[in-house]
Tab-separated table of C-alpha atoms and ligand atoms in Angstrom:
chain	number	residue	atom	x	y	z
A	1	MET	CA	-9.226	7.445	6.846
A	2	PHE	CA	-12.043	6.575	4.422
A	3	ASP	CA	-14.335	8.931	6.342
A	4	THR	CA	-16.379	10.159	3.397
A	5	LEU	CA	-16.886	6.693	1.924
A	6	SER	CA	-17.678	5.267	5.308
A	7	ASP	CA	-20.377	7.907	5.941
A	8	ARG	CA	-21.930	7.392	2.528
A	9	LEU	CA	-22.061	3.607	2.772
A	10	GLY	CA	-23.271	3.837	6.351
A	11	SER	CA	-26.382	5.729	5.335
A	12	VAL	CA	-27.117	3.364	2.418
A	13	PHE	CA	-26.864	0.316	4.663
A	14	ASP	CA	-28.826	1.840	7.537
A	15	LYS	CA	-31.717	2.162	5.108
A	16	LEU	CA	-31.369	-1.462	3.988
A	17	ARG	CA	-31.046	-2.838	7.495
A	18	GLY	CA	-34.028	-0.839	8.654
A	19	ARG	CA	-36.406	-2.722	6.384
A	20	GLY	CA	-37.658	-6.182	7.183
A	21	ALA	CA	-38.211	-7.559	3.697
A	22	LEU	CA	-36.202	-6.589	0.620
A	23	LYS	CA	-37.186	-6.645	-3.012
A	24	GLU	CA	-34.757	-6.940	-5.866
A	25	GLN	CA	-35.390	-3.300	-6.721
A	26	ASP	CA	-34.377	-2.218	-3.205
A	27	VAL	CA	-31.028	-3.952	-3.652
A	28	ARG	CA	-30.530	-2.419	-7.088
A	29	ASP	CA	-31.331	1.062	-5.720
A	30	ALA	CA	-28.866	0.569	-2.886
A	31	MET	CA	-26.180	-0.618	-5.309
A	32	ARG	CA	-26.685	2.487	-7.419
A	33	GLU	CA	-25.866	4.561	-4.341
A	34	VAL	CA	-22.852	2.354	-3.493
A	35	ARG	CA	-21.623	2.848	-7.055
A	36	ILE	CA	-21.786	6.635	-6.690
A	37	ALA	CA	-20.061	6.474	-3.304
A	38	LEU	CA	-17.190	4.417	-4.738
A	39	LEU	CA	-16.792	6.729	-7.726
A	40	GLU	CA	-16.755	9.741	-5.416
A	41	ALA	CA	-14.063	7.965	-3.401
A	42	ASP	CA	-12.021	8.000	-6.640
A	43	VAL	CA	-12.024	4.242	-7.172
A	44	ALA	CA	-11.109	3.289	-10.755
A	45	LEU	CA	-14.209	2.888	-12.945
A	46	PRO	CA	-13.576	-0.715	-14.135
A	47	VAL	CA	-13.009	-1.750	-10.519
A	48	VAL	CA	-16.300	-0.148	-9.472
A	49	ARG	CA	-18.179	-1.823	-12.331
A	50	ARG	CA	-16.877	-5.278	-11.491
A	51	PHE	CA	-17.571	-4.769	-7.797
A	52	ILE	CA	-21.172	-3.652	-8.341
A	53	ASP	CA	-21.887	-6.466	-10.833
A	54	GLU	CA	-20.566	-9.151	-8.527
A	55	VAL	CA	-22.246	-7.828	-5.408
A	56	THR	CA	-25.577	-7.288	-7.165
A	57	GLU	CA	-25.557	-10.784	-8.623
A	58	GLN	CA	-25.068	-12.344	-5.209
A	59	ALA	CA	-27.354	-9.961	-3.339
A	60	VAL	CA	-30.442	-10.384	-5.524
A	61	GLY	CA	-30.257	-14.173	-5.103
A	62	GLN	CA	-33.395	-15.743	-3.601
A	63	SER	CA	-31.555	-17.079	-0.569
A	64	VAL	CA	-30.649	-13.527	0.402
A	65	LEU	CA	-33.989	-11.877	-0.335
A	66	LYS	CA	-35.985	-14.632	1.359
A	67	SER	CA	-33.781	-14.785	4.436
A	68	VAL	CA	-34.847	-13.417	7.825
A	69	THR	CA	-32.255	-10.626	7.750
A	70	PRO	CA	-31.778	-9.690	4.074
A	71	GLY	CA	-30.260	-6.269	4.885
A	72	GLN	CA	-27.566	-7.834	7.052
A	73	GLN	CA	-26.800	-10.394	4.363
A	74	VAL	CA	-26.355	-7.720	1.720
A	75	VAL	CA	-23.965	-5.841	4.013
A	76	LYS	CA	-22.012	-9.072	4.537
A	77	ILE	CA	-21.751	-9.589	0.770
A	78	VAL	CA	-20.477	-6.010	0.359
A	79	ASN	CA	-17.989	-6.548	3.187
A	80	ASP	CA	-16.597	-9.722	1.604
A	81	ALA	CA	-16.337	-8.037	-1.788
A	82	LEU	CA	-14.514	-5.068	-0.213
A	83	VAL	CA	-12.030	-7.426	1.436
A	84	GLU	CA	-11.385	-9.016	-1.975
A	85	MET	CA	-10.991	-5.613	-3.590
A	86	LEU	CA	-8.452	-4.583	-0.946
A	87	GLY	CA	-6.361	-7.690	-1.542
A	88	GLY	CA	-8.194	-10.691	-0.085
A	89	ALA	CA	-8.447	-12.297	3.322
A	90	GLU	CA	-4.843	-13.486	3.341
A	91	THR	CA	-2.363	-10.803	4.380
A	92	PRO	CA	0.704	-11.338	2.219
A	93	GLY	CA	3.351	-10.026	4.670
A	94	LEU	CA	7.023	-9.798	3.777
A	95	ASP	CA	8.900	-12.739	2.355
A	96	LEU	CA	12.178	-12.674	4.261
A	97	ALA	CA	13.003	-16.351	3.971
A	98	ALA	CA	16.458	-16.323	2.379
A	99	THR	CA	20.099	-16.346	3.367
A	100	PRO	CA	20.805	-13.086	5.181
A	101	PRO	CA	21.317	-10.290	4.501
A	102	VAL	CA	17.868	-10.258	2.914
A	103	VAL	CA	17.535	-7.162	0.759
A	104	ILE	CA	14.430	-4.979	0.617
A	105	MET	CA	14.598	-2.364	-2.117
A	106	MET	CA	12.470	0.746	-1.634
A	107	VAL	CA	11.381	2.638	-4.739
A	108	GLY	CA	9.057	5.551	-5.438
A	109	LEU	CA	8.573	9.132	-6.496
A	110	GLN	CA	10.131	11.990	-4.564
A	111	GLY	CA	7.900	13.235	-1.770
A	112	SER	CA	5.899	10.006	-1.580
A	113	GLY	CA	7.270	9.303	1.898
A	114	LYS	CA	9.848	6.745	0.744
A	115	THR	CA	12.697	7.655	3.091
A	116	THR	CA	10.395	8.003	6.096
A	117	SER	CA	8.785	4.653	5.244
A	118	THR	CA	12.228	3.025	4.996
A	119	ALA	CA	13.000	4.122	8.556
A	120	LYS	CA	9.521	3.113	9.759
A	121	LEU	CA	9.934	-0.335	8.229
A	122	ALA	CA	13.414	-0.707	9.748
A	123	LYS	CA	11.972	0.133	13.162
A	124	LEU	CA	9.094	-2.312	12.730
A	125	LEU	CA	11.385	-5.163	11.627
A	126	LYS	CA	13.730	-4.488	14.504
A	127	GLU	CA	11.128	-4.090	17.236
A	128	LYS	CA	8.349	-6.436	16.134
A	129	GLN	CA	10.387	-9.163	14.443
A	130	GLY	CA	13.679	-8.899	16.318
A	131	LYS	CA	15.705	-8.450	13.122
A	132	LYS	CA	19.123	-6.881	12.911
A	133	VAL	CA	18.576	-4.197	10.290
A	134	MET	CA	20.789	-1.874	8.264
A	135	MET	CA	19.723	0.939	5.940
A	136	ALA	CA	21.570	2.527	3.035
A	137	SER	CA	20.528	5.502	0.941
A	138	LEU	CA	21.353	5.232	-2.760
A	139	ASP	CA	19.851	8.639	-3.493
A	140	VAL	CA	22.702	10.684	-4.899
A	141	ASN	CA	20.373	13.056	-6.763
A	142	ARG	CA	18.805	14.894	-3.867
A	143	PRO	CA	21.653	16.449	-1.862
A	144	ALA	CA	20.215	15.903	1.602
A	145	ALA	CA	18.723	12.442	1.033
A	146	GLN	CA	21.582	10.366	2.433
A	147	GLU	CA	21.918	12.625	5.458
A	148	GLN	CA	18.126	12.442	6.007
A	149	LEU	CA	18.283	8.647	6.225
A	150	ARG	CA	21.266	8.821	8.582
A	151	VAL	CA	19.332	11.102	10.958
A	152	LEU	CA	16.253	8.868	10.774
A	153	GLY	CA	18.505	5.882	11.487
A	154	GLU	CA	19.641	7.556	14.687
A	155	GLN	CA	16.036	8.224	15.656
A	156	VAL	CA	14.972	4.598	15.225
A	157	ASP	CA	18.308	3.273	16.468
A	158	VAL	CA	19.114	1.363	13.276
A	159	ALA	CA	22.566	1.416	11.649
A	160	THR	CA	23.001	3.244	8.355
A	161	LEU	CA	25.813	2.692	5.889
A	162	PRO	CA	28.444	5.446	6.344
A	163	ILE	CA	28.146	8.045	3.584
A	164	ILE	CA	30.980	8.344	1.057
A	165	ALA	CA	30.444	11.445	-1.065
A	166	GLY	CA	30.525	10.973	-4.822
A	167	GLN	CA	29.895	7.232	-4.858
A	168	ALA	CA	27.487	5.919	-7.526
A	169	PRO	CA	24.282	4.085	-6.460
A	170	VAL	CA	25.385	0.648	-7.695
A	171	ASP	CA	28.677	1.019	-5.815
A	172	ILE	CA	26.877	2.099	-2.656
A	173	ALA	CA	24.648	-0.981	-2.950
A	174	THR	CA	27.703	-3.235	-3.341
A	175	ARG	CA	29.364	-1.659	-0.315
A	176	ALA	CA	26.121	-1.965	1.675
A	177	LEU	CA	25.899	-5.686	0.898
A	178	GLN	CA	29.498	-6.280	1.951
A	179	SER	CA	29.054	-4.312	5.126
A	180	ALA	CA	25.766	-6.086	5.954
A	181	LYS	CA	27.421	-9.472	5.500
A	182	LEU	CA	30.352	-8.531	7.711
A	183	GLN	CA	28.054	-7.285	10.440
A	184	ALA	CA	25.691	-10.273	10.255
A	185	VAL	CA	22.734	-8.077	9.367
A	186	ASP	CA	19.426	-9.909	8.797
A	187	VAL	CA	17.695	-7.319	6.627
A	188	LEU	CA	19.271	-4.624	4.468
A	189	LEU	CA	16.959	-1.823	3.354
A	190	LEU	CA	18.086	-0.006	0.206
A	191	ASP	CA	16.465	3.399	-0.213
A	192	THR	CA	16.786	4.125	-3.951
A	193	ALA	CA	16.677	7.586	-5.510
A	194	GLY	CA	13.351	9.366	-5.441
A	195	ARG	CA	12.328	10.807	-8.761
A	196	LEU	CA	10.062	13.651	-9.763
A	197	HIS	CA	8.309	11.522	-12.341
A	198	VAL	CA	8.736	8.098	-13.869
A	199	ASP	CA	11.917	8.652	-15.902
A	200	GLN	CA	13.955	6.104	-17.797
A	201	ALA	CA	17.423	6.955	-16.476
A	202	LEU	CA	16.320	6.337	-12.893
A	203	MET	CA	14.400	3.221	-13.898
A	204	ASP	CA	17.638	1.869	-15.441
A	205	GLU	CA	19.549	2.749	-12.284
A	206	MET	CA	16.909	0.969	-10.165
A	207	ARG	CA	17.203	-2.154	-12.347
A	208	ALA	CA	20.997	-2.100	-12.090
A	209	VAL	CA	20.747	-1.929	-8.298
A	210	ALA	CA	18.222	-4.790	-8.338
A	211	SER	CA	20.436	-6.970	-10.475
A	212	ILE	CA	23.415	-6.716	-8.132
A	213	SER	CA	21.519	-6.790	-4.829
A	214	VAL	CA	18.817	-9.354	-5.796
A	215	PRO	CA	16.116	-7.962	-3.484
A	216	LYS	CA	13.699	-10.438	-1.945
A	217	GLU	CA	11.160	-7.633	-1.677
A	218	THR	CA	10.837	-4.564	-3.875
A	219	LEU	CA	8.378	-2.199	-2.262
A	220	LEU	CA	6.902	0.788	-4.044
A	221	VAL	CA	6.038	3.726	-1.814
A	222	VAL	CA	3.123	5.822	-3.074
A	223	ASP	CA	1.096	8.647	-1.596
A	224	SER	CA	-2.555	7.682	-1.125
A	225	LEU	CA	-3.588	11.339	-1.379
A	226	THR	CA	-2.699	11.290	-5.082
A	227	GLY	CA	-5.570	8.843	-5.695
A	228	GLN	CA	-5.577	7.295	-9.166
A	229	ASP	CA	-2.148	8.813	-9.898
A	230	ALA	CA	-0.763	6.509	-7.211
A	231	VAL	CA	-2.235	3.559	-9.070
A	232	ASN	CA	-0.825	4.792	-12.405
A	233	VAL	CA	2.623	5.226	-10.848
A	234	ALA	CA	2.415	1.665	-9.509
A	235	GLN	CA	1.578	0.366	-12.962
A	236	SER	CA	4.559	2.165	-14.489
A	237	PHE	CA	6.953	0.780	-11.881
A	238	ALA	CA	5.474	-2.709	-12.144
A	239	GLY	CA	6.306	-2.651	-15.847
A	240	GLN	CA	9.969	-1.935	-15.095
A	241	VAL	CA	10.861	-3.898	-12.012
A	242	ASP	CA	9.524	-6.920	-10.175
A	243	LEU	CA	7.463	-5.172	-7.518
A	244	THR	CA	6.460	-7.406	-4.630
A	245	GLY	CA	4.218	-4.927	-2.894
A	246	VAL	CA	3.138	-1.385	-2.146
A	247	ILE	CA	3.407	0.871	0.878
A	248	LEU	CA	0.590	3.396	0.791
A	249	THR	CA	1.496	6.509	2.757
A	250	ARG	CA	-0.572	9.366	4.223
A	251	MET	CA	-3.554	7.113	4.775
A	252	ASP	CA	-4.132	9.216	7.907
A	253	GLY	CA	-5.170	12.152	5.732
A	254	ASP	CA	-7.019	10.209	3.050
A	255	ALA	CA	-10.759	10.600	3.456
A	256	ARG	CA	-11.489	9.115	0.037
A	257	GLY	CA	-9.440	5.924	-0.203
A	258	GLY	CA	-9.513	5.474	-3.995
A	259	ALA	CA	-5.868	4.403	-4.250
A	260	ALA	CA	-6.241	1.770	-1.531
A	261	LEU	CA	-9.389	0.402	-3.123
A	262	SER	CA	-8.073	0.279	-6.702
A	263	MET	CA	-4.426	-0.722	-6.230
A	264	ARG	CA	-4.738	-4.484	-6.054
A	265	ALA	CA	-7.396	-4.827	-8.733
A	266	VAL	CA	-5.643	-2.556	-11.242
A	267	THR	CA	-1.983	-3.490	-10.679
A	268	GLY	CA	-2.218	-6.988	-9.193
A	269	LYS	CA	0.224	-5.828	-6.503
A	270	PRO	CA	-0.698	-6.191	-2.833
A	271	ILE	CA	-0.609	-3.264	-0.438
A	272	LYS	CA	1.640	-4.552	2.336
A	273	PHE	CA	1.817	-1.563	4.668
A	274	ALA	CA	-0.045	1.678	5.296
A	275	GLY	CA	1.629	4.853	6.514
A	276	THR	CA	-0.682	6.457	9.047
A	277	GLY	CA	1.217	9.510	10.283
A	278	GLU	CA	4.503	11.379	10.421
A	279	LYS	CA	5.774	9.605	13.517
A	280	LEU	CA	8.202	6.755	12.954
A	281	ASP	CA	5.924	4.168	14.485
A	282	ALA	CA	3.021	5.149	12.220
A	283	LEU	CA	3.275	2.175	9.869
A	284	GLU	CA	0.643	-0.555	9.940
A	285	VAL	CA	0.566	-3.952	8.303
A	286	PHE	CA	-2.215	-3.564	5.730
A	287	GLN	CA	-4.967	-6.008	6.582
A	288	PRO	CA	-7.832	-5.971	4.069
A	289	SER	CA	-10.399	-7.383	6.486
A	290	ARG	CA	-9.627	-4.768	9.116
A	291	VAL	CA	-9.690	-1.982	6.540
A	292	ALA	CA	-13.037	-3.193	5.152
A	293	GLY	CA	-14.353	-3.295	8.713
A	294	ARG	CA	-13.234	0.289	9.220
A	295	ILE	CA	-14.972	1.396	6.020
A	296	LEU	CA	-18.255	-0.287	6.924
A	297	GLY	CA	-18.052	1.049	10.477
B	1	GDP	P1	10.545	10.959	0.060
B	1	GDP	O1	10.955	12.148	-0.750
B	1	GDP	O2	9.655	10.054	-0.713
B	1	GDP	O3	11.691	10.221	0.680
B	1	GDP	O4	9.622	11.517	1.216
B	1	GDP	P2	9.921	11.708	2.771
B	1	GDP	O5	10.119	10.378	3.400
B	1	GDP	O6	10.986	12.730	2.943
B	1	GDP	O7	8.504	12.242	3.291
B	1	GDP	C1	7.987	13.486	2.911
B	1	GDP	C2	7.070	13.996	4.018
B	1	GDP	O8	5.938	13.158	4.148
B	1	GDP	C3	7.738	14.034	5.383
B	1	GDP	O9	7.396	15.241	6.022
B	1	GDP	C4	7.100	12.850	6.119
B	1	GDP	O10	7.038	13.040	7.515
B	1	GDP	C5	5.723	12.808	5.513
B	1	GDP	N1	5.103	11.488	5.573
B	1	GDP	C6	5.622	10.309	5.146
B	1	GDP	N2	4.741	9.297	5.361
B	1	GDP	C7	3.655	9.838	5.954
B	1	GDP	C8	2.384	9.297	6.414
B	1	GDP	O11	2.080	8.108	6.315
B	1	GDP	N3	1.510	10.220	6.948
B	1	GDP	C9	1.807	11.543	7.052
B	1	GDP	N4	0.889	12.356	7.580
B	1	GDP	N5	2.971	12.073	6.623
B	1	GDP	C10	3.891	11.246	6.077
């Protein structure tokens, strides 16, 4: 995760730390290298520009250059700016304060890891927060989708809504809500249809499901390996539905990290979880300060 970026920044900062005194030009040279490293990590250009401007402005200040450890101070400024870029020091978490069953609607493109992430999240809520969870697949487009969620439900030991062939997504959602109420479920996860691209019919379907199920959280699942495309997809969805957060999958294979670093700044939506592997416990709460720490080594 972030290996390439981490290596690049590591060598820039080793140089800075190695010198006793720093001149303004040293900082500007280092920032030029940081800029290239961020662009190579596929971070969106406007995000990189703002980052470099802000960091440079703070780092060339007299209090930094005249301090005893200017290199360390510059690294601290970069660290704080990275935390901001990744979403800020506060981890947003899930807002589940409502009368149960609290609905979490999962949306995303096909293949993004949406169904797997639904099961991972169900497991996490059950095991780490002691919630009674139910899952329902509303994906009637992909033949095996509902069965896939049922099998995953068995693996994580979370109930899934029994499948009734031929039922429309809005009707499945209605049935899921009734069933969740009857069974005193705390959190109902609705896995909406995956789509090959952002298409209007499925966006309308997603909005119809949202209007009857009134989700407290609407989480977009996107694949971090798709880089800036992931950010573009998030922007399209955010224009159609009230997204409350993003789950970024396949972070385990993402050496670059551009999607993670651009998402918040470009879309305004927080990354709430990171998928870090195929196993069903490979879902981490996304904590900007920990991620920044990992990047800066
Ligand atoms: P969907 O079409 O969006 O529902 O995608 P799936 O949930 O079926 O996931 C597609 C593939 O991606 C499966 O083989 C998953 O195991 C895999 N996958 C999902 N999330 C992750 C992740 O965070 N890391 C890795 N390495 N694989 C993942």
